[in-house]
Coordinates of C-alpha atoms and ligand atoms in Angstrom, one line a residue:
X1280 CA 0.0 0.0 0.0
X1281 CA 0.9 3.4 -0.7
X1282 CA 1.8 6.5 0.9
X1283 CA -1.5 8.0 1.8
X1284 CA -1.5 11.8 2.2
X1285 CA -4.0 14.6 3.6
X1286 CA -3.9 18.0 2.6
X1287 CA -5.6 20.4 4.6
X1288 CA -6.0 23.7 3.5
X1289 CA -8.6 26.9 2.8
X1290 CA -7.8 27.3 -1.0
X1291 CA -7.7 24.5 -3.4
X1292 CA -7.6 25.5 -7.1
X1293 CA -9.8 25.1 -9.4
X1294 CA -12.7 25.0 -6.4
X1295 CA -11.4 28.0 -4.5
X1296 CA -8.5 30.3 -4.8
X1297 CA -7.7 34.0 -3.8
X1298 CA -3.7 33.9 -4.2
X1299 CA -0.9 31.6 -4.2
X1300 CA -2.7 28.9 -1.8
X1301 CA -5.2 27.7 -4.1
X1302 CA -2.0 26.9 -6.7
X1303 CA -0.1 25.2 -4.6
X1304 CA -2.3 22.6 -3.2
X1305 CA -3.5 22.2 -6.5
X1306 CA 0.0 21.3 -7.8
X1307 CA 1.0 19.3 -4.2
X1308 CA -2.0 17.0 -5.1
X1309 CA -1.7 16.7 -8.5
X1310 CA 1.6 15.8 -8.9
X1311 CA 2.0 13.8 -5.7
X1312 CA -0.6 11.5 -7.2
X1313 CA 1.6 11.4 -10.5
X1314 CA 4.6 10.0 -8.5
X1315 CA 2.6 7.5 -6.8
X1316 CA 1.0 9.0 -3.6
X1317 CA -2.4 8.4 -2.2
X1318 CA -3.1 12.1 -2.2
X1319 CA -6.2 14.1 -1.1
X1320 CA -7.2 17.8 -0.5
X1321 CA -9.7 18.6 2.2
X1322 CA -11.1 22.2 2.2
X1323 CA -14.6 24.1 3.1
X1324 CA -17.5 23.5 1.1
X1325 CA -17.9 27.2 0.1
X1326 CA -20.7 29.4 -1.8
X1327 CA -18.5 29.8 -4.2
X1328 CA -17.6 26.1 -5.2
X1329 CA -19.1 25.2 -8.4
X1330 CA -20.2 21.5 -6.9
X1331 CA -21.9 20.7 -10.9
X1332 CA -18.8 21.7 -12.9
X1333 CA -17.0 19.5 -10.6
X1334 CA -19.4 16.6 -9.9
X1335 CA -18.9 17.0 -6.1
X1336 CA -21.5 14.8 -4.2
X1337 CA -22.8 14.0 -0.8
X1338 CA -20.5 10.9 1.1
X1339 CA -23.5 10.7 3.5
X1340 CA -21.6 11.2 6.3
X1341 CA -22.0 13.8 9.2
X1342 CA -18.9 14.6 11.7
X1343 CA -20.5 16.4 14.5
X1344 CA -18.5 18.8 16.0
X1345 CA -19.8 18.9 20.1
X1346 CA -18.1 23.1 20.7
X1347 CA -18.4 24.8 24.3
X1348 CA -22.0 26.0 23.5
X1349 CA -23.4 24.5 20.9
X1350 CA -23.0 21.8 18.5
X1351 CA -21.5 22.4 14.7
X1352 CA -22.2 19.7 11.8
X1353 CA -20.6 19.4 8.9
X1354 CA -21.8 17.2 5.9
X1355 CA -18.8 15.5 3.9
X1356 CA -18.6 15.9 0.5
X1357 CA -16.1 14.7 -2.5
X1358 CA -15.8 14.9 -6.1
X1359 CA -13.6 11.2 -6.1
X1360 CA -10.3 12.9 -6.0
X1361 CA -11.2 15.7 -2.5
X1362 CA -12.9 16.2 0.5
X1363 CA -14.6 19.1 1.5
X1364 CA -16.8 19.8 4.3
X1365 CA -20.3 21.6 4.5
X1366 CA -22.1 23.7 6.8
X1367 CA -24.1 26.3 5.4
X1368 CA -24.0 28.3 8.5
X1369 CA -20.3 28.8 8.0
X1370 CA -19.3 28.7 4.8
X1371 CA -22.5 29.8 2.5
X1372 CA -21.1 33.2 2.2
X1373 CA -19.9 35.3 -0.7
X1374 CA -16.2 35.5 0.0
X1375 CA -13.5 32.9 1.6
X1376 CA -12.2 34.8 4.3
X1377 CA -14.6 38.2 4.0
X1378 CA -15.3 41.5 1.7
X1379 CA -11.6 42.5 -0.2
X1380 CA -9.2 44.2 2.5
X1381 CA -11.5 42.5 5.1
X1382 CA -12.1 39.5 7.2
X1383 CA -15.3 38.0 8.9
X1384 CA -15.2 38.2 12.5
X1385 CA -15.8 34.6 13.2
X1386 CA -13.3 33.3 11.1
X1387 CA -11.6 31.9 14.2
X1388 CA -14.9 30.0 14.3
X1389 CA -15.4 29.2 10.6
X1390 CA -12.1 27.6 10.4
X1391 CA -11.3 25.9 14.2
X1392 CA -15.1 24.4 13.4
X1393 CA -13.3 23.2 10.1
X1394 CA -10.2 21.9 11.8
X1395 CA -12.0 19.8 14.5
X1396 CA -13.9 18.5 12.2
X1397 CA -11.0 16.9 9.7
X1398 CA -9.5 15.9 12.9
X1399 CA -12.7 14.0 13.4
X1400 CA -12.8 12.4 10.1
X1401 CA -9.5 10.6 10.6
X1402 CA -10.7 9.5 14.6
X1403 CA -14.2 8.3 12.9
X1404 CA -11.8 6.4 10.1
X1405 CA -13.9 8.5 7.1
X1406 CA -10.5 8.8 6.0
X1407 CA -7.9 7.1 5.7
X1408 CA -4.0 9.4 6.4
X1409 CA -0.7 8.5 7.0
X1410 CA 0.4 12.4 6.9
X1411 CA -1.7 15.3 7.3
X1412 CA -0.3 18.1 5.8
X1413 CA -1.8 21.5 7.0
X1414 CA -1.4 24.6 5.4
X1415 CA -1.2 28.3 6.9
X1416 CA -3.1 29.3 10.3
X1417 CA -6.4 28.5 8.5
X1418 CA -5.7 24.9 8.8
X1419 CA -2.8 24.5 11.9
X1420 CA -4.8 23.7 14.8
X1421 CA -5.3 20.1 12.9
X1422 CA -2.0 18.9 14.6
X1423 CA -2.8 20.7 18.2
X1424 CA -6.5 19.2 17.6
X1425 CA -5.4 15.5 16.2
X1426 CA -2.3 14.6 18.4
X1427 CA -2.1 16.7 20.9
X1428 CA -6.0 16.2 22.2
X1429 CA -7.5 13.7 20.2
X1430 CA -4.2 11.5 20.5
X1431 CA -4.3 10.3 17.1
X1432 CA -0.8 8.8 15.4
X1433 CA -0.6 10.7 12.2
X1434 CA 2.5 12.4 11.7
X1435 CA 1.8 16.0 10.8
X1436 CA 4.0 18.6 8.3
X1437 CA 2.6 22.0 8.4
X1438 CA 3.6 24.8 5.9
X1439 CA 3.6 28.5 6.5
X1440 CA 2.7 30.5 3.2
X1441 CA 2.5 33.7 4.8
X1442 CA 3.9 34.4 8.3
X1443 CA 2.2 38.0 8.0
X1444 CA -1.2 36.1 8.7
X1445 CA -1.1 34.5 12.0
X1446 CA -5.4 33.8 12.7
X1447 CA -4.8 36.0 15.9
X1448 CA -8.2 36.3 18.1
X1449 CA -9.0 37.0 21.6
X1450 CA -8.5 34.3 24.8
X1451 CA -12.7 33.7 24.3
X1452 CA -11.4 31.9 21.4
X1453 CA -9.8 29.5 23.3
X1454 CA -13.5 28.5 24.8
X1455 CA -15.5 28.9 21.6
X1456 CA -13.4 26.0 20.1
X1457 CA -13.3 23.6 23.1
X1458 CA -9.4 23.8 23.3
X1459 CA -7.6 22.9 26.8
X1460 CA -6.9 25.5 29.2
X1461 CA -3.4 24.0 30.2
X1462 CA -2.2 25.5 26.7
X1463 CA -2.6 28.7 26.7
X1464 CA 0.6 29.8 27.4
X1465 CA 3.7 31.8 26.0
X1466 CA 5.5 28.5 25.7
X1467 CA 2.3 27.1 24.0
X1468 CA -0.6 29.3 22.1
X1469 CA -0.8 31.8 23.8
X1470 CA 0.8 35.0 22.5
X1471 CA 0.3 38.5 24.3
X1472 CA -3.1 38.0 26.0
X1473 CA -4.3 36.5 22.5
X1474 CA -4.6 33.2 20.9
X1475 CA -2.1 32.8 18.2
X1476 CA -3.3 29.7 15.4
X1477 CA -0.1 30.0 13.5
X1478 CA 1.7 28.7 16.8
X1479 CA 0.5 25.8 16.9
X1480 CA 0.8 24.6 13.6
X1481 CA 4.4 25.5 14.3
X1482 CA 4.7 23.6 17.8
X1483 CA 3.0 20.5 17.1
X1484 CA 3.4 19.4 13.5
X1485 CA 6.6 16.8 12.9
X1486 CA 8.1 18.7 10.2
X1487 CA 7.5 22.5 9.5
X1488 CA 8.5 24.0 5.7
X1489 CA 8.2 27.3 3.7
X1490 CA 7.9 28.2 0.4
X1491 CA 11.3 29.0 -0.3
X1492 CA 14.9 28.6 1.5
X1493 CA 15.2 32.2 1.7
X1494 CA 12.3 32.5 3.6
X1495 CA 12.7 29.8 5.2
X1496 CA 16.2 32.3 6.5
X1497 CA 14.2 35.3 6.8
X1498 CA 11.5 34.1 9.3
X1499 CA 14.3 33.4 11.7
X1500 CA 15.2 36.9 12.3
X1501 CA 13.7 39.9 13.6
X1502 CA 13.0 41.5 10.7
X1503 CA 10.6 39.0 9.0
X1504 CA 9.7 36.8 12.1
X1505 CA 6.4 38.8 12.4
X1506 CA 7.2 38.5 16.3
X1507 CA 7.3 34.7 16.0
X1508 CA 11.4 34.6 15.1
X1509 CA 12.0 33.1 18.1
X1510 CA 9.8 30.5 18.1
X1511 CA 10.7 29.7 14.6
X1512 CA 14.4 29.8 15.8
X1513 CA 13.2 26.8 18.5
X1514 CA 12.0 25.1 16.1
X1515 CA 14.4 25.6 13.6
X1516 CA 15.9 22.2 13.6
X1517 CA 12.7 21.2 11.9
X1518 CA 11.9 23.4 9.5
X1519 CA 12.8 23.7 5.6
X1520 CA 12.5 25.9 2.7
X1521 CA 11.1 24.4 0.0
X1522 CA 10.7 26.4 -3.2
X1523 CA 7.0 26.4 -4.3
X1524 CA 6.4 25.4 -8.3
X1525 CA 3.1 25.7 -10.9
X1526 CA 1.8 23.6 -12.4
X1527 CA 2.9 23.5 -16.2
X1528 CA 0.0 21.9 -17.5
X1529 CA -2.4 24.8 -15.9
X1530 CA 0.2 27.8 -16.9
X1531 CA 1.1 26.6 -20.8
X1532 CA 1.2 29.5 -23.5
X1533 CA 1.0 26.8 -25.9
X1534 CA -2.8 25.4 -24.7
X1535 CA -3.8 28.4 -22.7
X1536 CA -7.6 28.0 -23.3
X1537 CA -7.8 31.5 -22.5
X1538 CA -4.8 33.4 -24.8
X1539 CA -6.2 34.5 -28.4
X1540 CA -2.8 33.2 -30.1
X1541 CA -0.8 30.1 -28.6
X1542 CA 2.8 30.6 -28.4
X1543 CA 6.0 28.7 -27.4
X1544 CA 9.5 29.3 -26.7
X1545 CA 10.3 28.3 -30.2
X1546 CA 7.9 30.3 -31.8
X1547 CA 6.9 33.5 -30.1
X1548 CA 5.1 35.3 -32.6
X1549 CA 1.3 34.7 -30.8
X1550 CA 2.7 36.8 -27.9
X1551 CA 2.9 39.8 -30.6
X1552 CA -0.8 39.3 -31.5
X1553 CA -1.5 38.8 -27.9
X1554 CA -0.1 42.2 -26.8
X1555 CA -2.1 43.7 -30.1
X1556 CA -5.5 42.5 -29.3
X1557 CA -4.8 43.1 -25.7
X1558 CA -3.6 47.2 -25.9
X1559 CA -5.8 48.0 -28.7
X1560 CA -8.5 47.1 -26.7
X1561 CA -6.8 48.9 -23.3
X1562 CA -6.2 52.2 -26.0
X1563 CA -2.8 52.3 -25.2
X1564 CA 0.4 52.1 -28.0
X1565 CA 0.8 48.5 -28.5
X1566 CA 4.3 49.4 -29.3
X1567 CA 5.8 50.3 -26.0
X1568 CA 7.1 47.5 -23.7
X1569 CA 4.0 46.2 -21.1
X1570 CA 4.9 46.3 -17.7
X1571 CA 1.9 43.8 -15.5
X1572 CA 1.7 43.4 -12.1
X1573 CA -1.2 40.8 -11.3
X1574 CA -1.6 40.5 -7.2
X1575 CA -3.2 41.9 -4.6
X1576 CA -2.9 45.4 -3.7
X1577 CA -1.6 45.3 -0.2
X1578 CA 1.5 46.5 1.3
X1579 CA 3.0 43.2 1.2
X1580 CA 3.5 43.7 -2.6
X1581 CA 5.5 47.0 -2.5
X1582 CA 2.2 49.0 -3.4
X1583 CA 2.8 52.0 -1.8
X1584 CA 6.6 51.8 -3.4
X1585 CA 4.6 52.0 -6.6
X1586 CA 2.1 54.9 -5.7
X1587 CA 4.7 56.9 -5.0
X1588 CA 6.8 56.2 -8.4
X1589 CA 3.5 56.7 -10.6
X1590 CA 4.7 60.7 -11.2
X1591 CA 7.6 59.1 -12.4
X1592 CA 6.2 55.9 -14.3
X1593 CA 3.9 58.4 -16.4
X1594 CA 6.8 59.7 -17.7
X1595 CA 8.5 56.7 -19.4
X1596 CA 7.9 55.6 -23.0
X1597 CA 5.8 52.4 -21.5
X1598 CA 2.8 50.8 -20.6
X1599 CA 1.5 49.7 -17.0
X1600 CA -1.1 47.4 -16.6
X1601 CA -2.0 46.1 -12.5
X1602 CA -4.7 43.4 -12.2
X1603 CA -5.5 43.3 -8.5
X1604 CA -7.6 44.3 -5.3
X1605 CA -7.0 44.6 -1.9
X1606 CA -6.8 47.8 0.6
X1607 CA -4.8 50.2 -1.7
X1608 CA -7.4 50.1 -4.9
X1609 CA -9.6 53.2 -4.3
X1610 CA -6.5 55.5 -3.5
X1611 CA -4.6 53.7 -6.3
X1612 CA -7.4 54.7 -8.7
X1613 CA -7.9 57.9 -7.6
X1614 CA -3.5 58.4 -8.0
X1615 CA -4.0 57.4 -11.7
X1616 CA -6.7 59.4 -12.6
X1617 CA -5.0 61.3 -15.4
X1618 CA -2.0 59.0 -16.7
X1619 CA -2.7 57.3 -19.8
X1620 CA -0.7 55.0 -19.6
X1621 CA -0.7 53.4 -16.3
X1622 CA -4.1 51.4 -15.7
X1623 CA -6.2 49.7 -13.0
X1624 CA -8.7 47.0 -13.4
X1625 CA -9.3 46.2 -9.7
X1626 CA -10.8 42.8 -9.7
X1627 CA -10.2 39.3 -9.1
X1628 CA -10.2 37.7 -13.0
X1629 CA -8.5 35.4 -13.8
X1630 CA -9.2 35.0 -17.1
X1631 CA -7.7 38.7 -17.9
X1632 CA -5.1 37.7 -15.4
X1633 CA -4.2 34.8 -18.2
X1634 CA -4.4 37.3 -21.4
X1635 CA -2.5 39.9 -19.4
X1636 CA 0.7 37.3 -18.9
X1637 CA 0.4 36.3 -22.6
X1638 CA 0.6 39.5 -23.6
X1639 CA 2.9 41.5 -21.3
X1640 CA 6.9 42.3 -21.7
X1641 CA 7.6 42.7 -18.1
X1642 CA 6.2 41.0 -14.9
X1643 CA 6.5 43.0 -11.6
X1644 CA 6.7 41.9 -8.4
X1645 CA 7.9 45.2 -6.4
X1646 CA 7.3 43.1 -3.4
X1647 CA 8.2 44.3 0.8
X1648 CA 8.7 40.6 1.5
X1649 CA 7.7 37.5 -0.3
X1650 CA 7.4 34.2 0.6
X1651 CA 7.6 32.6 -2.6
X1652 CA 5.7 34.3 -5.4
X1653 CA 4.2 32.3 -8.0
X1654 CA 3.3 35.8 -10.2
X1655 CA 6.9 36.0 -11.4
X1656 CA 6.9 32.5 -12.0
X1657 CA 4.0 32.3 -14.3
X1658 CA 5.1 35.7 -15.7
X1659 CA 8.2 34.2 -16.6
X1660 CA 6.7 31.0 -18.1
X1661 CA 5.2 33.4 -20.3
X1662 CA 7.8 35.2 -21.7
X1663 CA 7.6 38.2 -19.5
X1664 CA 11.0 39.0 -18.0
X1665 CA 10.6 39.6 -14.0
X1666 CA 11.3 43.0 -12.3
X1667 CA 11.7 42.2 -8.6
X1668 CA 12.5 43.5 -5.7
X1669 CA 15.0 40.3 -4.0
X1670 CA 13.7 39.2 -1.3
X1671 CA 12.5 35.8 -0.2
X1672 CA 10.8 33.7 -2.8
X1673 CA 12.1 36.4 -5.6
X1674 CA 15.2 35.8 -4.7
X1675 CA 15.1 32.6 -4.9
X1676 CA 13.6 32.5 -8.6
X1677 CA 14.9 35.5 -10.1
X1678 CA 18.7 36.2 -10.9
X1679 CA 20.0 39.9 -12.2
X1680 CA 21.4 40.4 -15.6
X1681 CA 24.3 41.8 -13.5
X1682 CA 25.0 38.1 -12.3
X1683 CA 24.6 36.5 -15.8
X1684 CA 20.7 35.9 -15.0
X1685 CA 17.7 36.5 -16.9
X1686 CA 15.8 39.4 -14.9
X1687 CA 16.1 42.7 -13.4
X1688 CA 16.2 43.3 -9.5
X1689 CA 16.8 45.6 -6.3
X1690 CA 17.3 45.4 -3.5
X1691 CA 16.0 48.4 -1.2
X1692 CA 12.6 48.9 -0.8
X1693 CA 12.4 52.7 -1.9
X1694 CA 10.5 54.0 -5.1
X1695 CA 13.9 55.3 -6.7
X1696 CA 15.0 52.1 -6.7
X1697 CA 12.2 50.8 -8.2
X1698 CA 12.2 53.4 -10.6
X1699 CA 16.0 52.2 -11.9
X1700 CA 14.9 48.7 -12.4
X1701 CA 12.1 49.9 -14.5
X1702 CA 15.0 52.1 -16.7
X1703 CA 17.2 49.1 -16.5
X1704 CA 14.0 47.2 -18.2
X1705 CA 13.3 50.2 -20.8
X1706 CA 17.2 49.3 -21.5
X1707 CA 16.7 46.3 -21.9
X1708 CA 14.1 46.3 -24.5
X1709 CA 15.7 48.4 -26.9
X1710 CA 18.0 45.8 -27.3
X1711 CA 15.2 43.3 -29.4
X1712 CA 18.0 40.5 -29.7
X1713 CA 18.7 40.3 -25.9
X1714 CA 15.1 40.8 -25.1
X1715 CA 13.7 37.9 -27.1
X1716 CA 16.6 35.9 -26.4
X1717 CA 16.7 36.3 -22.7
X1718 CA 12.4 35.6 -23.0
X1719 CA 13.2 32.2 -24.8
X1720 CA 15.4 31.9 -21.6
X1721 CA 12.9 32.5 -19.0
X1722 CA 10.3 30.2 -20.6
X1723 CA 12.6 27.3 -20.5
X1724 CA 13.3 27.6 -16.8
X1725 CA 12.1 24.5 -14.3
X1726 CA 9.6 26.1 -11.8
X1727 CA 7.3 23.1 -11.9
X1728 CA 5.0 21.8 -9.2
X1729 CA 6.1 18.0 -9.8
X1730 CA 9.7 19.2 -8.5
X1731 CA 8.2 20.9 -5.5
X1732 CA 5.8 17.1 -4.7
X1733 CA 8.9 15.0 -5.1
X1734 CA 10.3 17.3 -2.2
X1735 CA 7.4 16.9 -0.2
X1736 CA 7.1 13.4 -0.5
X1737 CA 11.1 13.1 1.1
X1738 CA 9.7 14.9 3.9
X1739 CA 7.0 12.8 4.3
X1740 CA 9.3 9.8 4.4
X1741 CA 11.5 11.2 6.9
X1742 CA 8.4 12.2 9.3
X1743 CA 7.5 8.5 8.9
X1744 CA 11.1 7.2 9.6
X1745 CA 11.5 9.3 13.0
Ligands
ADP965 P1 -0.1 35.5 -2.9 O1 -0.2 34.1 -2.6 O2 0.7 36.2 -1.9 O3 -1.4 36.2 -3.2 P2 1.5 34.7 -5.3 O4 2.4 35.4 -6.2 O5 2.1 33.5 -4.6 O6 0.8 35.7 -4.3 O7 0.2 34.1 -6.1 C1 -0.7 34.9 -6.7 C2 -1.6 34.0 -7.6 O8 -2.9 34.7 -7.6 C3 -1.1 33.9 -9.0 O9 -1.6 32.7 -9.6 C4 -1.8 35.2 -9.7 O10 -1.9 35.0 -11.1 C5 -3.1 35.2 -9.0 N1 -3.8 36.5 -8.8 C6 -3.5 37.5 -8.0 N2 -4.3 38.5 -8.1 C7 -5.1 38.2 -9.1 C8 -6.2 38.9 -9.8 N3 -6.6 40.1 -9.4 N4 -6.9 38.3 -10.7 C9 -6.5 37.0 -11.1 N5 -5.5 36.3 -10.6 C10 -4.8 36.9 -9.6

């Protein structure tokens, strides 16, 4: 019998996805399964989930979670390759986590409900786990919940996508979800009066991994510990960085359902009609290089680096398109009013998001911190030559011209900066036989999710062997 694997998390492409998440338990399972693992995403039942497109059906099965005051049931579902679990109560709502820039208040309900109740289906034996493998602090009390109180032998690997997010809610918490007194404390999940569901993902899983080695450095130290440094430190001796991949099969120029004109490395002359189609309809000059940036406006991605460079951007010979919302959209809008050439369509689509990469020159990822990044590595599987700040995940995928590498970066977080590396890339694209050869290089790099599952499943042997 084979290796049989759990993945827990809140996003699971296609079904659900607001960021990088969604990808890369999509990829995990997908290519997992390829290499011979019995793998199997769990996730909420949301609104959202479009249960007909992906024939997902009733199991018939109830897991009953008893909380302090009341009782919480959640109907199992599956589509034959993933769980998900149901209750309308909790998850029949219009967003994942809340309205954009927002988040409901009882997500510390929504998702501790959630996590008792996959702990449940492996006690019941609904299903059947060697490894669970939780994913951010919407899914790490599932090792506090399964070993620690339900005493269940799973081994448990927990990975944090985004340290910034922690699931941070008052001590009530600790009540509402029927979670023992004895540990709430510093040493445990406590943290400043609070409860802290990032910390115990990171105390009682087996083996602990990020998306990439440099961030796997990075949340050691002060500056990028988020206040959790020196727990991370303590813990150190378990964790690794393991560079997050897409899936090739989902990001192909060559088969993208969704690009007017298929291109390849080898022949790159649909990206030409791509960026056409794509400006005429924008009215902008399809002739000057395409900067995208395709994320969510918050802080985290350098946003307010770029407000304050937009004087500066409306002044180059080039096009900006940003694809994205998030807490900086209305002042973003309102900062752009008059430029021509800089534009904001402040949504979540991904079906722009795909004609946007097909058609643009330049991917930017301007980013404070980054755990990995998948933008730049789709961007880049495009044909669009990244322009990144390096830190964390960027660095990790991106490597300056300077260095005999195939993108453009910098390395202080201030506008000016940001503004050289833009000239750099206006440079750059004068020189048409660099530019398309350095594209041809970018496209054939390996970023793939089947790489990232064959790392995963050698940490999932060694949590097995210890
Ligand atoms: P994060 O996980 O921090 O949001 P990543 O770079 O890891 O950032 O992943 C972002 C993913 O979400 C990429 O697949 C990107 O194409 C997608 N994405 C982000 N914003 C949008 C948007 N507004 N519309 C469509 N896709 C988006």
């Amino acid at each position: 019998m084979g290796l049989k694997v759990l993945v827990a998390s809140s996003e699971i492409y296609p079904y659900s996805k607001t960021g990088g998440l969604g990808d890369f338990a999509h990829g995990l399972l997908k290519y997992l399964n390829r290499i011979g693992v019995q793998a199997f995403g769990i996730s909420p039942l949301y609104k959202s989930v479009d249960r007909e497109r992906f024939g997902i059906k009733k199991t018939g099965k109830i897991l009953r979670v008893f909380l302090k005051e009341r009782l919480y049931e959640f109907e199992l579902y599956t589509d034959g390759k993933n769980y998900f679990l149901y209750n309308p109560e909790l998850f029949d709502r219009e967003h994942i986590y809340g309205p954009p820039g927002e988040a409901y208040p009882d997500n510390d309900l929504r998702f501790g409900a959630f996590s008792w109740a996959v702990s449940l289906a492996i006690l019941e034996g609904l299903i059947e786990a060697d490894i669970i493998h939780s994913n951010d602090w919407q899914t790490a009390l599932i090792p506090l919940i399964s070993k620690e109180v339900l005493k269940l032998p799973q081994k448990h690997v927990f990975t944090i996508h985004n340290l910034a997010y922690q699931g941070i809610f008052g001590r009530d918490t600790l009540y509402t979800l029927n979670l023992p007194e004895y540990l709430f404390t510093p040493e445990g999940i406590e943290y400043y009066g609070n409860l802290n569901f990032m910390k115990a993902g990171i105390i009682y899983s087996d083996k602990m991994t990020t998306v990439s080695p440099t961030y796997a450095y990075q949340i050691t130290t002060p500056e990028y510990g988020e206040g959790l440094d020196g727990l991370i430190r303590k813990y150190a001796y378990k964790l690794r960085g393991i560079l997050n991949g897409i899936d090739y099969e989902v990001w192909n120029p060559e088969t993208d359902p969704y690009i007017d004109f298929k291109y390849s490395a080898q022949n790159l002359e649909g990206k030409y009609w791509n960026k056409k189609k794509l400006c005429e309809e924008m009215e902008i000059d399809f002739k000057k290089p395409l900067f995208i940036f395709i994320n969510r406006l918050t802080k985290q991605k350098g946003v307010e680096i770029v407000l304050r460079a937009l004087p500066e951007m409306a002044e180059r010979k080039a096009n900006f398109i940003f694809l994205g919302s998030g807490e900086y959209e209305q002042e973003f809008l309102k900062r752009i009013g008059s430029y021509p050439n800089i534009k904001l369509i402040n949504r979540y689509d991904e079906v722009l998001s795909r004609r946007l990469y097909g058609a643009g020159d330049f991917v930017l990822m301007p980013s404070l911190f980054e755990p990995c990044g998948l933008t730049q590595m789709i961007g880049m599987r495009y044909g669009c030559i990244p322009v990144v700040r390096e830190t964390g995940g960027l660095a990790d995928t991106v490597i300056d011209l300077h260095k005999g590498g195939y993108g453009i970066t910098f390395l202080s977080p201030r506008w000016e900066e940001f503004i050289c590396a833009v000239d750099r890339a206006l440079e750059l694209y004068e020189n048409t036989k660099r530019f398309n050869s350095l594209r041809k290089r970018v496209m054939e790099l390996d970023f793939s999710a089947e790489r990232m599952a064959r790392e995963y499943l050698g940490v999932y042997e060694e949590c097995l062997a210890s």
